[in-house]
mmCIF file of C-alpha atoms and ligand atoms in Angstrom:
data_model
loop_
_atom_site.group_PDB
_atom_site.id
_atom_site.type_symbol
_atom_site.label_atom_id
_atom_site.label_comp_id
_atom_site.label_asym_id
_atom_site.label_seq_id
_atom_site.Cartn_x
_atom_site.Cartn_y
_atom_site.Cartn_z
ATOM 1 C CA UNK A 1 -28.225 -17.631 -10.980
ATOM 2 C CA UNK A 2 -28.978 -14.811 -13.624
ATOM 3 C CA UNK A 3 -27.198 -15.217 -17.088
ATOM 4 C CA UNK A 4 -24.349 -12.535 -17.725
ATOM 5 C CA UNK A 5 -25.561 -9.464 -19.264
ATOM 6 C CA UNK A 6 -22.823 -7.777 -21.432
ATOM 7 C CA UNK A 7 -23.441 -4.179 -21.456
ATOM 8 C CA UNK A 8 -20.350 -2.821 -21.890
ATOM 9 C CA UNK A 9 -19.282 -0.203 -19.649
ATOM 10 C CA UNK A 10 -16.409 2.317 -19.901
ATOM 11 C CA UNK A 11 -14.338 2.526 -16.398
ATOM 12 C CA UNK A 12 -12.588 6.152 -16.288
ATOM 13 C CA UNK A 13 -8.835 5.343 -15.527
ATOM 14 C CA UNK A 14 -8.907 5.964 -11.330
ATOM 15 C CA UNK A 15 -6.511 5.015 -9.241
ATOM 16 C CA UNK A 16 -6.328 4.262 -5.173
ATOM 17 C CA UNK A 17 -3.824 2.220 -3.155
ATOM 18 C CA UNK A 18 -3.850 1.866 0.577
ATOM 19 C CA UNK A 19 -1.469 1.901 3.523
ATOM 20 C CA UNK A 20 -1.828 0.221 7.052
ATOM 21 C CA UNK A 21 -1.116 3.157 9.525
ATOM 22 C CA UNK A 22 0.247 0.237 11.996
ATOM 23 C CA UNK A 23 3.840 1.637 12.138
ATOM 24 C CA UNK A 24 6.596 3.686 11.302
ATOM 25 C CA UNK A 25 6.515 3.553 7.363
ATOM 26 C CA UNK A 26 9.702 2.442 5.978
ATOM 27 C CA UNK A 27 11.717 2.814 3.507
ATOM 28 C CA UNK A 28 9.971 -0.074 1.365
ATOM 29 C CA UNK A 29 6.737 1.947 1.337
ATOM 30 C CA UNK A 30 8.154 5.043 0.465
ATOM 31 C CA UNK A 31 10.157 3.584 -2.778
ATOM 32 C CA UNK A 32 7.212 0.978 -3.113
ATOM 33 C CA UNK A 33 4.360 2.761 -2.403
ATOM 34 C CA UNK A 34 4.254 6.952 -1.544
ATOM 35 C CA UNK A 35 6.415 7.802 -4.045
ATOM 36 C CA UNK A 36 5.097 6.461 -6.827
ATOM 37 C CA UNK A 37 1.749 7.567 -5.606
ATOM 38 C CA UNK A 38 2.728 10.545 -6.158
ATOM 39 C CA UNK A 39 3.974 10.254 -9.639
ATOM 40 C CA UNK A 40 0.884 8.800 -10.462
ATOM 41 C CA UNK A 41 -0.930 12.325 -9.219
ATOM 42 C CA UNK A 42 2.009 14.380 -11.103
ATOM 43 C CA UNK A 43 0.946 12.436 -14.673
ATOM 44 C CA UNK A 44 -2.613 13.979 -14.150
ATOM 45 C CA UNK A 45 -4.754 11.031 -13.319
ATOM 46 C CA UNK A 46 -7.359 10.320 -10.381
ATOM 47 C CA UNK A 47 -6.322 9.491 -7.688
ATOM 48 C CA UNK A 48 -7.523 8.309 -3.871
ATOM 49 C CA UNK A 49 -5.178 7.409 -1.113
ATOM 50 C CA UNK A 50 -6.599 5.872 1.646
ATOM 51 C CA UNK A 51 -5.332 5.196 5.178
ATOM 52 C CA UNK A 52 -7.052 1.573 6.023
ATOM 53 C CA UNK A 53 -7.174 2.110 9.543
ATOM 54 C CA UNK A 54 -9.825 -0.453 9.726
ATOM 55 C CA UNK A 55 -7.752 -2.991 8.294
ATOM 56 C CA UNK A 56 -4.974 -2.171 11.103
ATOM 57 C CA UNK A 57 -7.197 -3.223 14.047
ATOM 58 C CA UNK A 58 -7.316 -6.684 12.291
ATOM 59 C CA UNK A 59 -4.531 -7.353 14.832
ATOM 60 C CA UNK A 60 -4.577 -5.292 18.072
ATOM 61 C CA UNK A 61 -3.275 -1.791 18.219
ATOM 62 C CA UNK A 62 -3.317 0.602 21.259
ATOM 63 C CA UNK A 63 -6.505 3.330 20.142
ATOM 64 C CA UNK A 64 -3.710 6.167 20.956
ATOM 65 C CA UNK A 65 -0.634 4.711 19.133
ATOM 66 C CA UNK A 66 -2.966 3.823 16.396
ATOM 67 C CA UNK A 67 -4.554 7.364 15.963
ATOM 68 C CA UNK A 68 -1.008 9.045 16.277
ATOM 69 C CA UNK A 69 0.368 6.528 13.495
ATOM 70 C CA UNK A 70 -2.589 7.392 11.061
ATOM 71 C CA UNK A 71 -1.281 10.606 11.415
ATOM 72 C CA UNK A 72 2.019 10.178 11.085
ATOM 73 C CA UNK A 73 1.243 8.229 7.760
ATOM 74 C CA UNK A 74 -0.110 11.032 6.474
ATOM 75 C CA UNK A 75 2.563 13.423 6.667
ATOM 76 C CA UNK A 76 4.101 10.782 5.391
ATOM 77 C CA UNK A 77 1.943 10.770 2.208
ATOM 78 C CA UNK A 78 2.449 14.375 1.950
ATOM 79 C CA UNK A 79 5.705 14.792 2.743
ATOM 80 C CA UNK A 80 6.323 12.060 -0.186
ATOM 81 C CA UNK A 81 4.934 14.640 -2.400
ATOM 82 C CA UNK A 82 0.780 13.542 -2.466
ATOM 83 C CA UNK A 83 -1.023 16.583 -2.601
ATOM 84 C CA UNK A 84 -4.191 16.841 -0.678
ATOM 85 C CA UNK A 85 -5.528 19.076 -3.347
ATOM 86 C CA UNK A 86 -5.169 17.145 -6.111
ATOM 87 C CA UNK A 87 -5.109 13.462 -4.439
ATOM 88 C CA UNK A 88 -7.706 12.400 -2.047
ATOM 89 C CA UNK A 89 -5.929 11.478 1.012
ATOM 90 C CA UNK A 90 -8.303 10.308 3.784
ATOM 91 C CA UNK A 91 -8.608 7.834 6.356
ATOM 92 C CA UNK A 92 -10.774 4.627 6.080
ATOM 93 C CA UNK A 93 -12.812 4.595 8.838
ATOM 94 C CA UNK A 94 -14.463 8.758 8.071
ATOM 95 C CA UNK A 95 -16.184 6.891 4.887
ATOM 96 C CA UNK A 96 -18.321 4.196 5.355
ATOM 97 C CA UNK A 97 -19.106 2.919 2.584
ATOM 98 C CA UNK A 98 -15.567 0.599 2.780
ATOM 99 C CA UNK A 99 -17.453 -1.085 5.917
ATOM 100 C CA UNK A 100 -21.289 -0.970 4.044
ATOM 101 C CA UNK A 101 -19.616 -2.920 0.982
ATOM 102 C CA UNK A 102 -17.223 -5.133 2.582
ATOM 103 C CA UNK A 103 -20.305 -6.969 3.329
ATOM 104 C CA UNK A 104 -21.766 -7.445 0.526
ATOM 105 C CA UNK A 105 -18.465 -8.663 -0.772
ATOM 106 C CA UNK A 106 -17.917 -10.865 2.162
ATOM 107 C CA UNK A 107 -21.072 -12.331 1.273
ATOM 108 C CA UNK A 108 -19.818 -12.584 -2.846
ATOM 109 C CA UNK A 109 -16.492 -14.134 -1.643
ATOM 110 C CA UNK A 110 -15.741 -17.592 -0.418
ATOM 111 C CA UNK A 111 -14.032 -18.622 2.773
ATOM 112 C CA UNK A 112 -11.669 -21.193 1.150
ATOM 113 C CA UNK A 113 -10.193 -18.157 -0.917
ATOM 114 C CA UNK A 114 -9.498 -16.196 2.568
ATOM 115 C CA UNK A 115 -7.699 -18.595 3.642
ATOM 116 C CA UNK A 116 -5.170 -19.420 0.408
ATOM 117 C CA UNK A 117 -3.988 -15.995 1.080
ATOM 118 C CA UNK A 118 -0.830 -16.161 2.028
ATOM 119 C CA UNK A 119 -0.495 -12.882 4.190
ATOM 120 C CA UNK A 120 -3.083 -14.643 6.040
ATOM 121 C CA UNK A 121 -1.128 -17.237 6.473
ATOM 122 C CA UNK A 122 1.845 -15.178 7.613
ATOM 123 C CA UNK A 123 0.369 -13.125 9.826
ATOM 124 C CA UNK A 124 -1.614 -15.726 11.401
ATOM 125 C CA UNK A 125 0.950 -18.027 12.411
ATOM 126 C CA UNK A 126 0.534 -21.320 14.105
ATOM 127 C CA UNK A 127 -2.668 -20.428 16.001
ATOM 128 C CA UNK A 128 -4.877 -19.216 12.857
ATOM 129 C CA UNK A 129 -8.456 -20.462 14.741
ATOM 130 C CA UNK A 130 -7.159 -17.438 17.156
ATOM 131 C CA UNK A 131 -6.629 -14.813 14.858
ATOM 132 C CA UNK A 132 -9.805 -12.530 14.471
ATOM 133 C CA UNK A 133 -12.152 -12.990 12.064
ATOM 134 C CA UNK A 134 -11.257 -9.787 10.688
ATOM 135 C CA UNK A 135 -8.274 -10.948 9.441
ATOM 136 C CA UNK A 136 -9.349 -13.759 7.412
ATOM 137 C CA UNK A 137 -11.958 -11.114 6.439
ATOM 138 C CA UNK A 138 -9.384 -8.637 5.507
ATOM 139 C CA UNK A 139 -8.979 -8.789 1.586
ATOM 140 C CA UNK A 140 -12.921 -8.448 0.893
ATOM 141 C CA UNK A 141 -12.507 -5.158 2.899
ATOM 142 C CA UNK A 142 -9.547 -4.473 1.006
ATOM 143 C CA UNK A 143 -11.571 -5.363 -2.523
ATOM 144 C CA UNK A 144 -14.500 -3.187 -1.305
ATOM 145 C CA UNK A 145 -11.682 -0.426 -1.028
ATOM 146 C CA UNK A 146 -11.129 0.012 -4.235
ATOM 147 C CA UNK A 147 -14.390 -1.278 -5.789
ATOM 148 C CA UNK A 148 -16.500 1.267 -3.864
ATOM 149 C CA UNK A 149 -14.987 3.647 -6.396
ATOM 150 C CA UNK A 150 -14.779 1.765 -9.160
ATOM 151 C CA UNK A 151 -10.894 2.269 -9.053
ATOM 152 C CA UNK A 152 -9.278 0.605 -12.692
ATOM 153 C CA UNK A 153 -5.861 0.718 -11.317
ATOM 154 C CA UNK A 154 -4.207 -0.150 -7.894
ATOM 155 C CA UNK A 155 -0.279 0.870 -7.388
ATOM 156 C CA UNK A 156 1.356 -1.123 -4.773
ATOM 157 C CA UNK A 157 4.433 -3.537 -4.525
ATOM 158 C CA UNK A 158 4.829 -6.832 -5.104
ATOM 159 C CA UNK A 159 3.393 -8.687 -1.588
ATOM 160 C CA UNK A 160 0.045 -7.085 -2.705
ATOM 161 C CA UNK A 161 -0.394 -9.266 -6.011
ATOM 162 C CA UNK A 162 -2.482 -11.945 -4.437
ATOM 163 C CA UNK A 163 -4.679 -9.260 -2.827
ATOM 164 C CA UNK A 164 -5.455 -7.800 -5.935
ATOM 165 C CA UNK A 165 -6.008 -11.062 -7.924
ATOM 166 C CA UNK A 166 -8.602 -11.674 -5.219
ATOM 167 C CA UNK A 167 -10.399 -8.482 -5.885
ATOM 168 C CA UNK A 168 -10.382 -9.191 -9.395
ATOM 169 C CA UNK A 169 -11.974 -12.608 -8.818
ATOM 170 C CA UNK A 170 -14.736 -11.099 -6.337
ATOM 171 C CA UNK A 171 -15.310 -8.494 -8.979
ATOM 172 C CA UNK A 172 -16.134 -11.138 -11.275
ATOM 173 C CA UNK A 173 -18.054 -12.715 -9.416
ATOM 174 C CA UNK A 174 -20.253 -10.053 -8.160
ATOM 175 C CA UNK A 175 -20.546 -9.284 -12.311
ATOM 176 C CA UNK A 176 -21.799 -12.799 -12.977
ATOM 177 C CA UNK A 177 -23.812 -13.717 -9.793
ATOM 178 C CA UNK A 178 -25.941 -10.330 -10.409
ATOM 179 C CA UNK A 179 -25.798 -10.525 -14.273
ATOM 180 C CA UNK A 180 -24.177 -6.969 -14.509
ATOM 181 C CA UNK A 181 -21.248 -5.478 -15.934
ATOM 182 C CA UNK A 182 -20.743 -3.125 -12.668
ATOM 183 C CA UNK A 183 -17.471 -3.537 -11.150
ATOM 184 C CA UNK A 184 -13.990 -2.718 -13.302
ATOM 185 C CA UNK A 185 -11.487 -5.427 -13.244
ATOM 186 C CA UNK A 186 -8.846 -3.598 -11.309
ATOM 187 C CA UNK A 187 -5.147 -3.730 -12.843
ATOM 188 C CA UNK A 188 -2.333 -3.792 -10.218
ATOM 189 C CA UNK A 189 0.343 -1.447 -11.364
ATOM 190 C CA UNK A 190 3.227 -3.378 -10.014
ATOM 191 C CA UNK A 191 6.511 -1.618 -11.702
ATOM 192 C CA UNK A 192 9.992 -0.328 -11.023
ATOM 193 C CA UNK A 193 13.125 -1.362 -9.245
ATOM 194 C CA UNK A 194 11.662 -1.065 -5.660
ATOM 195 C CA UNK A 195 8.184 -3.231 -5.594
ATOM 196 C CA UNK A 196 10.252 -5.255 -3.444
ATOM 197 C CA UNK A 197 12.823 -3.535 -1.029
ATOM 198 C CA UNK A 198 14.555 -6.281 1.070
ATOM 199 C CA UNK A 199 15.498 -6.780 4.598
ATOM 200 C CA UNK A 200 18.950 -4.646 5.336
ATOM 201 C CA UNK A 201 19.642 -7.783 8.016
ATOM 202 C CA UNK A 202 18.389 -10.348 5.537
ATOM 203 C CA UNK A 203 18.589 -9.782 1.718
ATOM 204 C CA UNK A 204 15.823 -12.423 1.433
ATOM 205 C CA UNK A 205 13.132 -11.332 3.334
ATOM 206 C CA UNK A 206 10.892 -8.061 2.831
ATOM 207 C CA UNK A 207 11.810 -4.751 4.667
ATOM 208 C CA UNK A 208 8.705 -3.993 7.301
ATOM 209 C CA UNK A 209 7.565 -2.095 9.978
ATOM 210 C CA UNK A 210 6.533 -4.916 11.407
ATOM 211 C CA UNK A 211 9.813 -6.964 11.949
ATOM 212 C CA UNK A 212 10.972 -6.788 15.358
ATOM 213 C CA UNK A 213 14.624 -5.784 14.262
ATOM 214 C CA UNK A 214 14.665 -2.140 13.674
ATOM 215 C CA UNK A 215 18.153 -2.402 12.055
ATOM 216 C CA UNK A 216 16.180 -4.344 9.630
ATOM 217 C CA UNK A 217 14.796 -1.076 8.091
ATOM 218 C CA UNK A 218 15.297 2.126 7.317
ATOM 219 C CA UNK A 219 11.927 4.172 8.951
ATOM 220 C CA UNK A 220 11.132 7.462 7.337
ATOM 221 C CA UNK A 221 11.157 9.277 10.741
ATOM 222 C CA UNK A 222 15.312 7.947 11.093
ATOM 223 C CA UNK A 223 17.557 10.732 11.471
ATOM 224 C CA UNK A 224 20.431 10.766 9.395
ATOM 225 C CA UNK A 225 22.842 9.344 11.784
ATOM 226 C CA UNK A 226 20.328 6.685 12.279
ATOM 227 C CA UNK A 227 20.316 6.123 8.206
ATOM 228 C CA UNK A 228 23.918 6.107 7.734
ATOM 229 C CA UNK A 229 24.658 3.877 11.092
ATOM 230 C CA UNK A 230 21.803 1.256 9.665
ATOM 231 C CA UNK A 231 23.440 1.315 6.289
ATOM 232 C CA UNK A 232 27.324 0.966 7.109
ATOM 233 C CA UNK A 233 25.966 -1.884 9.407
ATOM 234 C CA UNK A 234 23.676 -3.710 6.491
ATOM 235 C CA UNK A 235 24.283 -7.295 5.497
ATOM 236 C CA UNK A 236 26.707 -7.462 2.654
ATOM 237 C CA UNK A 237 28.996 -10.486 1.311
ATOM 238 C CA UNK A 238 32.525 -10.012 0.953
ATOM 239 C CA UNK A 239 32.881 -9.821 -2.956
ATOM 240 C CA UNK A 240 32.912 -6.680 -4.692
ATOM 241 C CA UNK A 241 30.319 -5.520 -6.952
ATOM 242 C CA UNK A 242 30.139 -6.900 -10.160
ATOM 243 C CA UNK A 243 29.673 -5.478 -13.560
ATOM 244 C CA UNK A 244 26.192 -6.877 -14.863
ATOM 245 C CA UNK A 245 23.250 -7.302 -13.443
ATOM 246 C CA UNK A 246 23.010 -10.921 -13.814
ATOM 247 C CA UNK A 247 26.156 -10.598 -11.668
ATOM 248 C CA UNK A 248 24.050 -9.763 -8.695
ATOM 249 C CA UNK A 249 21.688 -12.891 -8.928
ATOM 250 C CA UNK A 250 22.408 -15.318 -5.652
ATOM 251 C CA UNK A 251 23.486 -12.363 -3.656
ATOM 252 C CA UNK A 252 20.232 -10.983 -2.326
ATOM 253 C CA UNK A 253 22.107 -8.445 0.544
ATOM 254 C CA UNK A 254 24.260 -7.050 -2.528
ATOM 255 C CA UNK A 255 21.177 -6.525 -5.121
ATOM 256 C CA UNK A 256 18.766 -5.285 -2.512
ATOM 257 C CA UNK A 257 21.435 -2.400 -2.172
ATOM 258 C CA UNK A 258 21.939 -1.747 -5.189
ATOM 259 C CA UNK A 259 18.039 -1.885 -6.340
ATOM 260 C CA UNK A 260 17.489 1.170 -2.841
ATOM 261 C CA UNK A 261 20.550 2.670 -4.604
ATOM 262 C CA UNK A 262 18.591 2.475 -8.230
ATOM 263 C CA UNK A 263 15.364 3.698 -6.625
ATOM 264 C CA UNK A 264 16.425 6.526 -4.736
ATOM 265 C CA UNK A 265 18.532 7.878 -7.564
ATOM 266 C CA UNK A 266 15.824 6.912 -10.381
ATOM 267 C CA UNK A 267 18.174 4.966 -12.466
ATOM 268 C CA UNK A 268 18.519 1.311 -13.638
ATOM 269 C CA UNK A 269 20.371 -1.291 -11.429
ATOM 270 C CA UNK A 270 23.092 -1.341 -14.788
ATOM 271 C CA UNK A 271 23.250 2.648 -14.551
ATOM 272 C CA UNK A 272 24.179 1.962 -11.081
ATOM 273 C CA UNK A 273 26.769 -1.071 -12.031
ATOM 274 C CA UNK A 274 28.247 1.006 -14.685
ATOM 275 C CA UNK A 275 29.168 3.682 -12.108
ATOM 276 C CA UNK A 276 29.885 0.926 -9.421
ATOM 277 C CA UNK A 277 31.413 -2.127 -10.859
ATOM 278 C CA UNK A 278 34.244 -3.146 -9.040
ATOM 279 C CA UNK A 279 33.432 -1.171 -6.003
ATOM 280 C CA UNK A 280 34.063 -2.561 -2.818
ATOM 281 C CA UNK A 281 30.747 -1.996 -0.197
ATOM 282 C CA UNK A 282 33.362 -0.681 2.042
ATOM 283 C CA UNK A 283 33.120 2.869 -0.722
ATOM 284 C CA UNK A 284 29.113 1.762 -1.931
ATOM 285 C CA UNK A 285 28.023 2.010 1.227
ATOM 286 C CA UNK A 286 28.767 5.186 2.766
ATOM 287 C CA UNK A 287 27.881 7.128 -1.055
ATOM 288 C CA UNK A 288 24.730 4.712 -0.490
ATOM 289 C CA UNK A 289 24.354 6.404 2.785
ATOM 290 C CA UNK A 290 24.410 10.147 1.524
ATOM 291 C CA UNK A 291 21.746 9.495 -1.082
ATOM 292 C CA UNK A 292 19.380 7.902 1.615
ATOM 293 C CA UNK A 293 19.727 10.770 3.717
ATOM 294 C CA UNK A 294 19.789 13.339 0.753
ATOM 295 C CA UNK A 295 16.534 12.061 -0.621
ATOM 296 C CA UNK A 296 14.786 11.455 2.581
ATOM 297 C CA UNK A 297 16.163 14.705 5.185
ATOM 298 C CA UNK A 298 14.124 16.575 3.762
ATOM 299 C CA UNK A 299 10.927 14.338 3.662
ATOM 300 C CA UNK A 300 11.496 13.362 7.458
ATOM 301 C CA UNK A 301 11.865 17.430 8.176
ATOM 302 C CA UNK A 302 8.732 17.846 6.457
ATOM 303 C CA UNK A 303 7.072 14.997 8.518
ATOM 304 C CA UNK A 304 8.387 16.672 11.534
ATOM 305 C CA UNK A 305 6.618 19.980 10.464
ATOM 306 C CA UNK A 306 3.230 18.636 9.972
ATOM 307 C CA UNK A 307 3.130 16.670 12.981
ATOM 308 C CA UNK A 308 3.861 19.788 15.302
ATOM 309 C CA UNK A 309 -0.152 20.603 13.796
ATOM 310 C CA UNK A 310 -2.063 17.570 14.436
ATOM 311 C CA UNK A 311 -5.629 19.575 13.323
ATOM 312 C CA UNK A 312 -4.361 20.579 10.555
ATOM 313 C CA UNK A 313 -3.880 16.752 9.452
ATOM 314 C CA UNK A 314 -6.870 15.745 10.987
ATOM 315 C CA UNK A 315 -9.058 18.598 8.971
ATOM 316 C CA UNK A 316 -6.796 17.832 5.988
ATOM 317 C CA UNK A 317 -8.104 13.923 6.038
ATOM 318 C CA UNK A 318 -11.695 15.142 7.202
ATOM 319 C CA UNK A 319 -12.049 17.034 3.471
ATOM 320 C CA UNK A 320 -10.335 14.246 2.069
ATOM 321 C CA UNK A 321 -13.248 11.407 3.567
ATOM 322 C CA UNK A 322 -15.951 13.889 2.182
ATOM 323 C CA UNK A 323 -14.491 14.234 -1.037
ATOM 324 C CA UNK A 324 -14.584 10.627 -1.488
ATOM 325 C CA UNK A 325 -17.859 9.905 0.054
ATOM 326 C CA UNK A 326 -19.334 11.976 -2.645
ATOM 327 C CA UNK A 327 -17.829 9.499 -5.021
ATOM 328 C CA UNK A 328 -18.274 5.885 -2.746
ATOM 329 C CA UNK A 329 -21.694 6.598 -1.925
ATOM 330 C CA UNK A 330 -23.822 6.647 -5.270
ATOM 331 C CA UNK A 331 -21.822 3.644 -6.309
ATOM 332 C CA UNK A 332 -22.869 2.290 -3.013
ATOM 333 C CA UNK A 333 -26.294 2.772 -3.429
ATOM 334 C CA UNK A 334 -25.848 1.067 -6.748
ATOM 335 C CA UNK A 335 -24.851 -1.610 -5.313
ATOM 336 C CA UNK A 336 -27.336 -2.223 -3.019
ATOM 337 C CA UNK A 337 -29.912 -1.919 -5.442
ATOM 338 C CA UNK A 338 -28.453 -4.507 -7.728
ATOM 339 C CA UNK A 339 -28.824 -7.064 -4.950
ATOM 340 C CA UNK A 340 -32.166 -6.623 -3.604
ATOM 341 C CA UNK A 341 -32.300 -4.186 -0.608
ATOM 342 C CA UNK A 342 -34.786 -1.602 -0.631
ATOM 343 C CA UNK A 343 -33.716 2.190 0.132
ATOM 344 C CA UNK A 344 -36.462 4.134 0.609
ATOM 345 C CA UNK A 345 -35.297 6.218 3.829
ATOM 346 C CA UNK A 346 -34.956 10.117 3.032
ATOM 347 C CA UNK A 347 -32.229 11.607 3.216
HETATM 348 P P1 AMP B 1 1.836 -1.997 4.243
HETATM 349 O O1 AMP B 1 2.971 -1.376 4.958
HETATM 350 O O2 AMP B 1 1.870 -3.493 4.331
HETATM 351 O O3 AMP B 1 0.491 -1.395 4.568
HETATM 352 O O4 AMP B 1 2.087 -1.689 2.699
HETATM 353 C C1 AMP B 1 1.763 -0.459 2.102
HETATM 354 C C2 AMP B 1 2.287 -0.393 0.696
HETATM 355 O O5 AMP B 1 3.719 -0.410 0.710
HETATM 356 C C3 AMP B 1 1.860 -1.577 -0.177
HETATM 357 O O6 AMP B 1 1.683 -1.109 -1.501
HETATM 358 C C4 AMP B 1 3.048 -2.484 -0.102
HETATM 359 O O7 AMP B 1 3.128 -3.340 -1.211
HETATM 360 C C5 AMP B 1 4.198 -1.483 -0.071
HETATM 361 N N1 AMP B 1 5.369 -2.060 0.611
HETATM 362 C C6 AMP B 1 5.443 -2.459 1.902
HETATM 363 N N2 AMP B 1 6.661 -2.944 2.188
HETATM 364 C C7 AMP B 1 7.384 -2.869 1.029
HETATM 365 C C8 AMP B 1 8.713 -3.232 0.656
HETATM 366 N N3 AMP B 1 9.581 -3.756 1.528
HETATM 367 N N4 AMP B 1 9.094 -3.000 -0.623
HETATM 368 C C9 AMP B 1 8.249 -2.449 -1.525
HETATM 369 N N5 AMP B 1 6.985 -2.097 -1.244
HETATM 370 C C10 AMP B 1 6.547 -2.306 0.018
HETATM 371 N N1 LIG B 2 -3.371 -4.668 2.188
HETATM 372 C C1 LIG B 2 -2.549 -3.540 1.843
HETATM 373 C C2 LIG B 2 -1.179 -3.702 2.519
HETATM 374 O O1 LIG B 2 -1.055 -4.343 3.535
HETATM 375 C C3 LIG B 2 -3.164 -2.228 2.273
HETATM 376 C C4 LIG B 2 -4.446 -1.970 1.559
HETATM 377 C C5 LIG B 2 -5.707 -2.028 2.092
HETATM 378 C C6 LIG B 2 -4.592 -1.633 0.178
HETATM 379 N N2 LIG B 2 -6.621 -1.718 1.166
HETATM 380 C C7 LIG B 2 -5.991 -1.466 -0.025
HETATM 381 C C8 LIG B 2 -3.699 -1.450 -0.860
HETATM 382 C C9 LIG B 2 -6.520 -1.147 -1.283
HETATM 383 C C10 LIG B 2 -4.227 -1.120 -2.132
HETATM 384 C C11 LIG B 2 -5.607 -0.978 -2.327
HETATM 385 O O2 LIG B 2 -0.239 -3.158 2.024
#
């Protein structure tokens, strides 16, 4: 194995995070994941969003449903405020180079550390030796994601962490197997009150599009009777609520509340105490309600427009994948070069 080489290299500050389009997004990804996305593009830096529609099929999804959801995620995205102009919002499967270097860093990665993932794990079930290969496969795709751009930073909330820690390690890796200083060690930007929005049926287990319950979540396409009805029916305990926020620790169905409450509103949890404290759910809940559908009426409206012109999304994602081609496919080629293939097709 060649020796390490240090030649320092400067990584620009670029960020890109990733949705599945397997689903109604909920309300988890929106305070976990769009919205801050967004912030991220309003503060000026870089950034990519990607929908990993290659990573959905890592579990079976009907080819209409799926190509109607990628949509729908992405007047999601814009809806949440990502502008196409100034993000680059695409869809995985228009830029190839994901696919080109997931090899390569299936090849740098080890099976042992696919399978200590625990989404893995969760997802598949009792009967792993039947889940597809893809899946076990499914973070070095998600590591050549961001590494095919070189991305320093990756927002997304807290069930991601592993993920990231294994792109780190393959990025290391690749750096010492090939005796380069090529790949950034990505940061995961993992902040706010909402990197982990619970359950509304179970304060203890994540909010997702994929539990069968749909009163489990709030789904950004809900009308607002939908919201309100979901929210007046959410798990609570009987107490009412308290003054600190240490006063909310071993009751999971309260603080999840309050933390959607914090998020929506941008404020702390004890912002929301000190106006709260005392309250019983029977008055948090329906001012809960109004905020939910306050904050996301107009987003869902907004959906609802876009998706009446499904070219426009499609040519919007099209200009998207060729913006960040440009930037995937010299790094790419890079890559290739560093391990030994020869390119010497024209172009
Ligand atoms: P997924 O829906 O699994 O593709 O996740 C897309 C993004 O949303 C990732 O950054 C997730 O970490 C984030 N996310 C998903 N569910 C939640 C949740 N319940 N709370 C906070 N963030 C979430
Ligand atoms: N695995 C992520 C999830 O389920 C989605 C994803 C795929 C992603 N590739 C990514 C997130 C790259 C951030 C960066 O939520």
């Amino acid at each position: 194995m060649a020796e390490p080489v240090q030649t320092p290299q400067a990584f620009p500050t670029r960020i890109f995070s990733g949705i599945q389009p397997s689903g109604s997004l909920t309300l988890g990804n929106y305070l976990g994941a769009l919205k801050r996305f967004a912030q991220k593009q309003n503060e000026g830096i870089e950034t990519l969003y990607c929908l990993v529609d290659l990573h959905a099929i890592t579990v079976w999804q009907d080819p209409a449903v799926l190509r109607q959801q990628t949509r729908e995620a992405a007047a999601a995205f814009i809806a949440s405020g990502v502008d196409p102009k100034r993000s680059i919002l695409y869809n995985q499967s228009q830029v190839q180079a994901h696919s080109q270097l997931a090899w390569v860093l299936n090849c740098v990665a080890r099976v042992g550390w696919m399978y200590r993932m625990t989404q893995f794990k969760d997802k598949a079930g009792s009967n792993a030796e039947n889940s597809s290969l893809g899946l076990l496969a499914y973070p070095a795709l998600m590591a050549a994601d961001i590494l095919a751009f070189k991305a320093t930073h990756v927002p997304v909330g807290e069930d991601q962490r592993q993920h990231i820690e294994l792109t780190r390690d393959i990025a290391a890796k690749f750096n010492h197997d090939y005796g380069v200083n090529f790949f950034p060690i990505t940061e995961p930007l993992i902040e706010g009150v909402a990197t982990k929005v619970m359950s509304l049926r179970d304060g203890t287990k994540k909010m997702s599009k994929s539990d069968p319950s749909d009163q489990s979540r709030i789904n950004m396409t809900d009308t607002a009777d939908a919201i309100a009805k979901k929210i007046r029916k959410a798990k609570t305990d009987p107490e009412p609520l308290p003054e600190t926020v240490e006063g909310l620790d071993g009751r999971p169905d309260a603080k999840n509340l309050v933390n959607i409450y914090a998020a929506l509103a941008d404020m702390t949890q004890a912002q929301v105490l000190a106006q709260y404290a005392g309250a019983q759910f029977g008055t948090f809940k329906p001012a809960l309600a109004d905020l939910a559908v306050a904050k996301l009426g107009p987003i869902t409206a907004e959906m609802n427009r876009l998706m009446a012109e499904p070219d426009e999304i499609d040519a919007i994602l099209g200009r998207g994948a060729e913006r960040a081609d440009a930037i995937a496919t010299p790094i790419l080629n890079d890559v290739y070069d560093i391990v030994g293939m020869i390119r010497s097709r024209q172009v």
